[in-house]
PDB file of C-alpha atoms in Angstrom:
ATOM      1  CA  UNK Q1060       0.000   0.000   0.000  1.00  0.00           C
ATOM      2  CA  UNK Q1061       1.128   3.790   0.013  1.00  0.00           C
ATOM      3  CA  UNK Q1062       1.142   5.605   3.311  1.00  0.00           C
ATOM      4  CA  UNK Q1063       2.739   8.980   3.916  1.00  0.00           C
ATOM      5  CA  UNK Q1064       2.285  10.673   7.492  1.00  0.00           C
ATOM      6  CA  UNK Q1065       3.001  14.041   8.371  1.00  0.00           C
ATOM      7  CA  UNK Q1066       1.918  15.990  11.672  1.00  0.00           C
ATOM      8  CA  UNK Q1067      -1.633  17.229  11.236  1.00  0.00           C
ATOM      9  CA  UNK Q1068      -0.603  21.173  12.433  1.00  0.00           C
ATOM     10  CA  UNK Q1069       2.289  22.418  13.955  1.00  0.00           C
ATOM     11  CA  UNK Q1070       2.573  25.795  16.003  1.00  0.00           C
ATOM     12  CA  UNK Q1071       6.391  28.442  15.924  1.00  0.00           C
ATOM     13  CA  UNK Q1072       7.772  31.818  16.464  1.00  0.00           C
ATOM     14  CA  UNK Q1073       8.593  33.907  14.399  1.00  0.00           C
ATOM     15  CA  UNK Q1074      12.454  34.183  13.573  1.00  0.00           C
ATOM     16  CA  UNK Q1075      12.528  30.217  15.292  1.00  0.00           C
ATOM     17  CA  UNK Q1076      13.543  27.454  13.311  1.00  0.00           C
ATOM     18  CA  UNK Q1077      10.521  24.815  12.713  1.00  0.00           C
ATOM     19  CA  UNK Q1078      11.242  20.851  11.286  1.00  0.00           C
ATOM     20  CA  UNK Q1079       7.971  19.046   9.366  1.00  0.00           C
ATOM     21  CA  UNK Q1080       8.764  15.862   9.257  1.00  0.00           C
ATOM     22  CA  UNK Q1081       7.377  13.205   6.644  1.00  0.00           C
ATOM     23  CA  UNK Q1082       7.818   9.489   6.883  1.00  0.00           C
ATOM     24  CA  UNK Q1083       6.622   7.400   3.703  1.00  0.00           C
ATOM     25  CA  UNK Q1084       5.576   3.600   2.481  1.00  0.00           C
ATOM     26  CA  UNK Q1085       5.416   3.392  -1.113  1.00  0.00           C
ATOM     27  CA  UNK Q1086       5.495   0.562  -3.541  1.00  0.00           C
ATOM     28  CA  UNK Q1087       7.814   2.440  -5.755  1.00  0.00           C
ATOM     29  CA  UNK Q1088      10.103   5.871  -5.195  1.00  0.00           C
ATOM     30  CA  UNK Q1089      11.500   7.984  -7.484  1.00  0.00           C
ATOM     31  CA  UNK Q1090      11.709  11.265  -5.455  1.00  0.00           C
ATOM     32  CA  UNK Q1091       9.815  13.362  -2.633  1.00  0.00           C
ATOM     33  CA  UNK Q1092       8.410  16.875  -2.783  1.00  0.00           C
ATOM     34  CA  UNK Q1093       7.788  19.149  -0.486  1.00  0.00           C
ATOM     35  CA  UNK Q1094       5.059  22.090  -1.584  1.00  0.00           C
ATOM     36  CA  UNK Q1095       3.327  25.218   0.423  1.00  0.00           C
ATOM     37  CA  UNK Q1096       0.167  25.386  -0.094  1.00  0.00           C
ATOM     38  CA  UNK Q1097      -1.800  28.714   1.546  1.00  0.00           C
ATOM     39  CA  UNK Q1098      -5.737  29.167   2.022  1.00  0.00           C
ATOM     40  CA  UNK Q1099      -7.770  29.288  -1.222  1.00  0.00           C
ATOM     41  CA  UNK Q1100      -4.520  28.836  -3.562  1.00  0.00           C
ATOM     42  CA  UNK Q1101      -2.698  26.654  -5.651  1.00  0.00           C
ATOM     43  CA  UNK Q1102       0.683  24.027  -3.893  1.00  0.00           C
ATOM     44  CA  UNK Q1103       3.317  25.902  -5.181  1.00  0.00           C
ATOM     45  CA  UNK Q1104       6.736  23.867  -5.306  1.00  0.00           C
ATOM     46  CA  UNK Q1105       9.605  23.798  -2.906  1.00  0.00           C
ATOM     47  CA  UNK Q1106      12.320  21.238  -3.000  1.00  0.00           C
ATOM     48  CA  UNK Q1107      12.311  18.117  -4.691  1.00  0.00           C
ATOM     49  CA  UNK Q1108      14.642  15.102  -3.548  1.00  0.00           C
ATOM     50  CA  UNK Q1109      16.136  12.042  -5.236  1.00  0.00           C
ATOM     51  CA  UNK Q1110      19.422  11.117  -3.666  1.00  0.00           C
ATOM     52  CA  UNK Q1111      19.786  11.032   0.181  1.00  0.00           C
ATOM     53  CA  UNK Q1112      21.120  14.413   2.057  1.00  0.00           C
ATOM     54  CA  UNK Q1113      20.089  17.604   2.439  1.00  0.00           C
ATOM     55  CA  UNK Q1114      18.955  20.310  -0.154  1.00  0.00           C
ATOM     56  CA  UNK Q1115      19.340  23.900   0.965  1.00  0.00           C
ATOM     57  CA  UNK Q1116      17.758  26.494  -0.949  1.00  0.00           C
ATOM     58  CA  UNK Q1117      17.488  30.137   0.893  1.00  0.00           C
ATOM     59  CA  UNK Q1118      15.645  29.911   3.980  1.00  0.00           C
ATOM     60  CA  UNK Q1119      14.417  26.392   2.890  1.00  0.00           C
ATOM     61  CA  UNK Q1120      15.750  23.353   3.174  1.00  0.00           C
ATOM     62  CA  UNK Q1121      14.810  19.529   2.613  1.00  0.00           C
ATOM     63  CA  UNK Q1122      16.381  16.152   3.716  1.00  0.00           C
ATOM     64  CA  UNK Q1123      15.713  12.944   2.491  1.00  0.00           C
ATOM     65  CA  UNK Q1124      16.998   9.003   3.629  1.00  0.00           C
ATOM     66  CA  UNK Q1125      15.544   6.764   1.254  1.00  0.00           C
ATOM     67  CA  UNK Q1126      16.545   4.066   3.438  1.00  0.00           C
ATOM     68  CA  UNK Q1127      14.783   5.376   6.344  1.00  0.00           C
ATOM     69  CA  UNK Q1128      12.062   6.235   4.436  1.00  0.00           C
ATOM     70  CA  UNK Q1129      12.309   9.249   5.780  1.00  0.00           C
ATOM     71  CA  UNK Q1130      12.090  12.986   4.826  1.00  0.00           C
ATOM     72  CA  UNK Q1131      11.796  16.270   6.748  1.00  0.00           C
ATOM     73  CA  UNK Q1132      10.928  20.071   6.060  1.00  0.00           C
ATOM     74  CA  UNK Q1133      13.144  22.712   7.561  1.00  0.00           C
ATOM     75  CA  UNK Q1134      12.200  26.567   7.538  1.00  0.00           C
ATOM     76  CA  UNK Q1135      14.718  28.696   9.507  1.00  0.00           C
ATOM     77  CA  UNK Q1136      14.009  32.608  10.254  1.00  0.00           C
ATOM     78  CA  UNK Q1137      10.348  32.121  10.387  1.00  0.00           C
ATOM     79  CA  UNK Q1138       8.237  34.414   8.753  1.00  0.00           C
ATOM     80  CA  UNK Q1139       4.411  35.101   9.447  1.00  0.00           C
ATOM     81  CA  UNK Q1140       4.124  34.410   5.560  1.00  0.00           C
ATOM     82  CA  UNK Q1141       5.067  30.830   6.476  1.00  0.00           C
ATOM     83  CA  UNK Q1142       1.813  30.398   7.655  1.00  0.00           C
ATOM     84  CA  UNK Q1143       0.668  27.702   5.534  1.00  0.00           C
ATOM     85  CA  UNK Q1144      -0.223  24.037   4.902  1.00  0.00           C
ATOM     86  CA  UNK Q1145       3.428  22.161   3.749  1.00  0.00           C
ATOM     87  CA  UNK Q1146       2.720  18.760   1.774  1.00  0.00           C
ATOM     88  CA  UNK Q1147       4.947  15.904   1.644  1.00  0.00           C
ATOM     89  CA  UNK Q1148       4.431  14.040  -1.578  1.00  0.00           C
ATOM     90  CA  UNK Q1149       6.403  11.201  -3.103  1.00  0.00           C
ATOM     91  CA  UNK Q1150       6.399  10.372  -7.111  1.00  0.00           C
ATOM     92  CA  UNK Q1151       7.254   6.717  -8.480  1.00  0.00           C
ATOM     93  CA  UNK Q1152       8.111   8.392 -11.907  1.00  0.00           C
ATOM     94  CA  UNK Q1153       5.736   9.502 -15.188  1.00  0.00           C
ATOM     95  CA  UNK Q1154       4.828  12.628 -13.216  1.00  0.00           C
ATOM     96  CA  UNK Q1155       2.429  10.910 -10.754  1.00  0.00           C
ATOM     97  CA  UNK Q1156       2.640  12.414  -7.086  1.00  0.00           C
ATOM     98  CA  UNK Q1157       1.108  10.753  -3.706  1.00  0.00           C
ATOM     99  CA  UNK Q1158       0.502  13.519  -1.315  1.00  0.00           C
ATOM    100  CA  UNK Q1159       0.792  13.070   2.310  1.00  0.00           C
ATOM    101  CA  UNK Q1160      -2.009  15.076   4.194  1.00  0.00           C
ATOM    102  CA  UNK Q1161      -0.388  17.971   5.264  1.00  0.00           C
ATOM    103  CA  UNK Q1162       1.043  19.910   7.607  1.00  0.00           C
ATOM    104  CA  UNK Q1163      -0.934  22.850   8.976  1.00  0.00           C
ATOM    105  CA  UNK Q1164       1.906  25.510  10.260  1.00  0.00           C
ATOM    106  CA  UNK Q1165       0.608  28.495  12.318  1.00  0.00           C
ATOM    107  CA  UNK Q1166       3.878  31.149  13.034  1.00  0.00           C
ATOM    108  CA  UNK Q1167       2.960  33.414  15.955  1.00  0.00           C
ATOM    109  CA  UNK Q1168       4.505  36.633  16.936  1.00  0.00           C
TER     110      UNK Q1168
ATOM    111  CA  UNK C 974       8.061  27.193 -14.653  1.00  0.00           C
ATOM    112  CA  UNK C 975       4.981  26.955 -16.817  1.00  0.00           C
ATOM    113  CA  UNK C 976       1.771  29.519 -16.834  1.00  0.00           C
ATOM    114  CA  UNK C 977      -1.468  27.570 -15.892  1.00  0.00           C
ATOM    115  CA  UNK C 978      -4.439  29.405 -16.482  1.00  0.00           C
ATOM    116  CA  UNK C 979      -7.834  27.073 -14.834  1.00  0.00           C
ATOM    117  CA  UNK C 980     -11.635  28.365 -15.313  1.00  0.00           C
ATOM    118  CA  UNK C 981     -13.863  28.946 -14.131  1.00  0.00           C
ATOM    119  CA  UNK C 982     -12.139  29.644 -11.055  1.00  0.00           C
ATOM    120  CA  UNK C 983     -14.640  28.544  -8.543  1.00  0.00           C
ATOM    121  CA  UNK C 984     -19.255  27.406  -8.986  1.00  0.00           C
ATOM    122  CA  UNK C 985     -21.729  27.254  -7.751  1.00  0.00           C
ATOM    123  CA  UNK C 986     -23.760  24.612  -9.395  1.00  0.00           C
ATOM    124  CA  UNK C 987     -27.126  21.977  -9.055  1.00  0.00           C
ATOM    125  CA  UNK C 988     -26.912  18.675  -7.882  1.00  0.00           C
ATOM    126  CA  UNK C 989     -27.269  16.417 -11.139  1.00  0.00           C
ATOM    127  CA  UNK C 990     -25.588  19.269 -13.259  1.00  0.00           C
ATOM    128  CA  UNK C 991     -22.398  18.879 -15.034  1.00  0.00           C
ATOM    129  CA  UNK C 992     -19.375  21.516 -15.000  1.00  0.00           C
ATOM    130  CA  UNK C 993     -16.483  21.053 -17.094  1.00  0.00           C
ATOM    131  CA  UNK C 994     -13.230  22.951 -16.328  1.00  0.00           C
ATOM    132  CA  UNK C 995     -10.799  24.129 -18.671  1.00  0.00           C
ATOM    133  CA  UNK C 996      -6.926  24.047 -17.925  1.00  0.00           C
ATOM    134  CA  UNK C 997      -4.315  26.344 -20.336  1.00  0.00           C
ATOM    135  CA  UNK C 998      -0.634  26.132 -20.238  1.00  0.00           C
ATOM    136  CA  UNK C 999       1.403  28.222 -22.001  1.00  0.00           C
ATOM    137  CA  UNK C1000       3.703  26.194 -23.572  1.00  0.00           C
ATOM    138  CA  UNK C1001       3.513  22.519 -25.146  1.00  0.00           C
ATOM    139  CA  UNK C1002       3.796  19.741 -21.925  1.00  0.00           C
ATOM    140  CA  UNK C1003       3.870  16.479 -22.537  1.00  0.00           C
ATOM    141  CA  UNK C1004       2.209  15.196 -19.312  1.00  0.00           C
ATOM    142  CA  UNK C1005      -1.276  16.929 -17.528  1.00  0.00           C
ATOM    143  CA  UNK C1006      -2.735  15.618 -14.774  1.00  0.00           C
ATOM    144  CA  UNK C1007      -6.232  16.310 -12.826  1.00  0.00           C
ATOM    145  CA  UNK C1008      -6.014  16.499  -8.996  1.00  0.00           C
ATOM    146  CA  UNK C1009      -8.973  16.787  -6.572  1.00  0.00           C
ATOM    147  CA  UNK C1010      -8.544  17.945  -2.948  1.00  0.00           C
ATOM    148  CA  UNK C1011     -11.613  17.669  -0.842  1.00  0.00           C
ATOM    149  CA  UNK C1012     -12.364  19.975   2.233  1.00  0.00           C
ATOM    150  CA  UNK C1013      -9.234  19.617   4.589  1.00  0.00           C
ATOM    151  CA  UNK C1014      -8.052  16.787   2.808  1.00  0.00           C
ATOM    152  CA  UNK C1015      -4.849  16.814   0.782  1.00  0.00           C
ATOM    153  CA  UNK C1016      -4.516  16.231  -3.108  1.00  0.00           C
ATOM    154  CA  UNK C1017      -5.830  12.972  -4.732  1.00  0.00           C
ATOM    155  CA  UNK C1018      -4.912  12.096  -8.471  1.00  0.00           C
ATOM    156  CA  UNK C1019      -7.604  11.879 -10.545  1.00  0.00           C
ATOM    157  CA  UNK C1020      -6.217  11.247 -14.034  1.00  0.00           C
ATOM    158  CA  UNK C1021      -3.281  11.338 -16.155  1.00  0.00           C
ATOM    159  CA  UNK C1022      -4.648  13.380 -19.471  1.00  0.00           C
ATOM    160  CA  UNK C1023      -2.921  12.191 -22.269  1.00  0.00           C
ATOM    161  CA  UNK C1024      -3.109  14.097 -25.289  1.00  0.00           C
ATOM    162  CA  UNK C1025      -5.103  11.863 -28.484  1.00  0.00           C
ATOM    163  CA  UNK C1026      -6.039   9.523 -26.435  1.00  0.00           C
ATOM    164  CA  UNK C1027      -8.147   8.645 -23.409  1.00  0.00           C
ATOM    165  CA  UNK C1028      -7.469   9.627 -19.863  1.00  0.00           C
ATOM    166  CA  UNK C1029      -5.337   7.330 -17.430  1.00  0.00           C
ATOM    167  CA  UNK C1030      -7.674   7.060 -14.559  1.00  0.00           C
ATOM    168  CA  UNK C1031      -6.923   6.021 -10.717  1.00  0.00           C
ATOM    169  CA  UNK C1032      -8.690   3.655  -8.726  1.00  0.00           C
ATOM    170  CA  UNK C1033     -12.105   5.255  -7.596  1.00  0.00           C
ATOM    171  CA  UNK C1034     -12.354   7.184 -10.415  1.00  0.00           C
ATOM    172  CA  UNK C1035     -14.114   6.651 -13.616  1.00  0.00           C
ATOM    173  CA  UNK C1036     -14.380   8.157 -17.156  1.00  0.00           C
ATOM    174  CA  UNK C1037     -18.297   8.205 -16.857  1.00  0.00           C
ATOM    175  CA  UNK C1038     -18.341  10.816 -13.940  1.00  0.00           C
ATOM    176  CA  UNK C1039     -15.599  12.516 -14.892  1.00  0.00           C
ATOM    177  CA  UNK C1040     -14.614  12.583 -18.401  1.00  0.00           C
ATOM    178  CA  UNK C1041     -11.486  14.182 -19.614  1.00  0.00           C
ATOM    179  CA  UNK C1042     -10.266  15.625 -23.186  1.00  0.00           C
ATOM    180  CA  UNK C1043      -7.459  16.482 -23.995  1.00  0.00           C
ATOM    181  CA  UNK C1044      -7.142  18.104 -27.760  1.00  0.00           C
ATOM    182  CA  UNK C1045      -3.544  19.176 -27.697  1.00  0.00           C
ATOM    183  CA  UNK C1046      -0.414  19.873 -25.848  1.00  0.00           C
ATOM    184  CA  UNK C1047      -1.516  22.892 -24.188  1.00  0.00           C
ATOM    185  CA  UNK C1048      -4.951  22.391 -23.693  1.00  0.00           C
ATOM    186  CA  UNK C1049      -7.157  20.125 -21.420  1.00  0.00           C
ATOM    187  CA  UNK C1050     -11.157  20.057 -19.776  1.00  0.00           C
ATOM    188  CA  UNK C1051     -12.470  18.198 -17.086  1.00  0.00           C
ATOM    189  CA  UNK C1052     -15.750  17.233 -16.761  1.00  0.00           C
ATOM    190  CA  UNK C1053     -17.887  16.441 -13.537  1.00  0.00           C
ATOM    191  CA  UNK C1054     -20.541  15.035 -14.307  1.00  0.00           C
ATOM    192  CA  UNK C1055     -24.101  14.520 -12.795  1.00  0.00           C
ATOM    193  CA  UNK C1056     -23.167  16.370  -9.617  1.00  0.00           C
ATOM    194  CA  UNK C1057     -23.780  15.533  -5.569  1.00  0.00           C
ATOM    195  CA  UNK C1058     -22.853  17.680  -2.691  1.00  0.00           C
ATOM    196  CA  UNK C1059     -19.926  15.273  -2.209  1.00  0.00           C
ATOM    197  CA  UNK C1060     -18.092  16.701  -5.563  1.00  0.00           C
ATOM    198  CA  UNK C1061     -17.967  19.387  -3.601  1.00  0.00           C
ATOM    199  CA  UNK C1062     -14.180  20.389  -3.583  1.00  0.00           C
ATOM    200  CA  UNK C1063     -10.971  21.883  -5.624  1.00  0.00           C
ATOM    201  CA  UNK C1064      -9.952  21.037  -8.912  1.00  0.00           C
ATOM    202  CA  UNK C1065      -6.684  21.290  -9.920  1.00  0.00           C
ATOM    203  CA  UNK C1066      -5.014  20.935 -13.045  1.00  0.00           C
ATOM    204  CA  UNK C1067      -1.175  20.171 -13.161  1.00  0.00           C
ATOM    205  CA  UNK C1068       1.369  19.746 -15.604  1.00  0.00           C
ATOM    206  CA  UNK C1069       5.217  17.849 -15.448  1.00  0.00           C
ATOM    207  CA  UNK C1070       7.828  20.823 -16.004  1.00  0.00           C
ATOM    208  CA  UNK C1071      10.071  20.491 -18.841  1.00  0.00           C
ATOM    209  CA  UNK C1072      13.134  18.655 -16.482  1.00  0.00           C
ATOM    210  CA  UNK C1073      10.053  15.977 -15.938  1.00  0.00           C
ATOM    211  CA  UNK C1074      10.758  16.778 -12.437  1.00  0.00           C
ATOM    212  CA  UNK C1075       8.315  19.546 -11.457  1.00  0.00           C
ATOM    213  CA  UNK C1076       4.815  19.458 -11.103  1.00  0.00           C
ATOM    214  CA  UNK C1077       3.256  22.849 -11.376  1.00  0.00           C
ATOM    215  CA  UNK C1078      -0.878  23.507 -10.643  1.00  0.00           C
ATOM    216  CA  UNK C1079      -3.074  25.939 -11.860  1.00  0.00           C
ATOM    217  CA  UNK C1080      -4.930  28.145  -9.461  1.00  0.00           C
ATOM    218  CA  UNK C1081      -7.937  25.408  -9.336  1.00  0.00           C
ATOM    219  CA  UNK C1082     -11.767  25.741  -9.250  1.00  0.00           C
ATOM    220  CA  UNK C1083     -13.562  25.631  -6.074  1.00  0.00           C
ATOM    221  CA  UNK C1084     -17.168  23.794  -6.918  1.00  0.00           C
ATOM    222  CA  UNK C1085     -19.465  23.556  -4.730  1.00  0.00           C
ATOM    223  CA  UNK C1086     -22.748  21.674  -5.220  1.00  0.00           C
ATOM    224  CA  UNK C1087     -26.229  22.337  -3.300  1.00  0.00           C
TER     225      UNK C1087
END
């Protein structure tokens, strides 16, 4: 079967450093998204991971172990614009994605 | 990154009426795809639109209730058909980048059905 589990909502400060974590059970894996998605709009895209490590990219940055099955989220310097959902999604190739169910982050002042 | 353009952009619509929804990209893309995402649920894959031919469907979803064309490489429509209140959700139409790594979304229609 295909099971990917994120935390339903997560609470931060702003300026903090917040972690979403995303594990994953899929029959096949060719890479793992991560997307922001805010109220009444379109996921746009954030990282996308193939190979194990971590991909930094600004304030953003995403870590996969594909042994571990394993992938997490990290958002440093914490904006009140991150308030958003973040989705964890995981493609077996030919453009197909499997979307975890989200992460609900609230930053507070 | 392509330019999706989806409308209507949300409806209000009859139960037993049918809506179809129209996704643009500006450029040629080889793969489109149809994504729902229900109230506080995440996205679901609908179909894989593939240009001359008919749609790829996932399980739980069928080309009767929601048929799909798709004339060209730029160009695609979904159709729900014969409406309930539990088509009630977000549409979204998506397309693979050109690395076949990226999957981009239009702006997506918000139906909801009385």
């Amino acid at each position: 079967g295909q099971n990917i589990d994120q935390p339903t909502e997560m609470t931060a400060t702003e300026g903090a450093i917040v972690q979403i974590n995303c594990t994953y059970q899929t029959s096949g894996f060719n890479g793992l998204f991560w997307y922001q998605q805010h109220a009444g709009e379109a996921p746009t895209f954030l990282s996308y991971n193939v190979l194990d490590g971590l991909e930094e990219k600004g304030r953003f940055s995403s870590f996969l172990s594909r042994s571990k099955g394993y992938s997490y989220l990290l958002l440093k310097e914490l904006q009140m614009k991150d308030s958003a959902s973040y989705l964890c999604a995981v493609t077996s190739g030919g453009g197909k994605l499997i979307f975890g169910q989200g992460t609900e982050l609230s930053v507070k002042p | 990154s392509a330019v999706i353009s989806q409308k209507p952009s949300r409806d209000i619509c009859q139960r037993g009426t049918s809506l179809t929804i129209q996704c643009q990209v500006d450029s040629q893309v080889t793969m489109m795809f149809w994504y729902r995402q229900q109230p506080g649920q995440s996205l679901t894959l609908i179909a894989t639109a593939n240009q001359g031919s008919e749609a790829t469907y996932e399980s739980g979803f069928v080309i009767d209730k929601f048929p799909i064309s798709r004339p060209n490489l730029t160009f695609s429509t979904l159709t729900v058909s014969n409406m309930s209140p539990e088509d009630s959700s977000i549409y979204l139409c998506s397309v693979l980048g050109r690395s076949n790594e990226k999957l981009f979304f239009g702006s997506g229609t918000q139906l909801s059905v009385l």
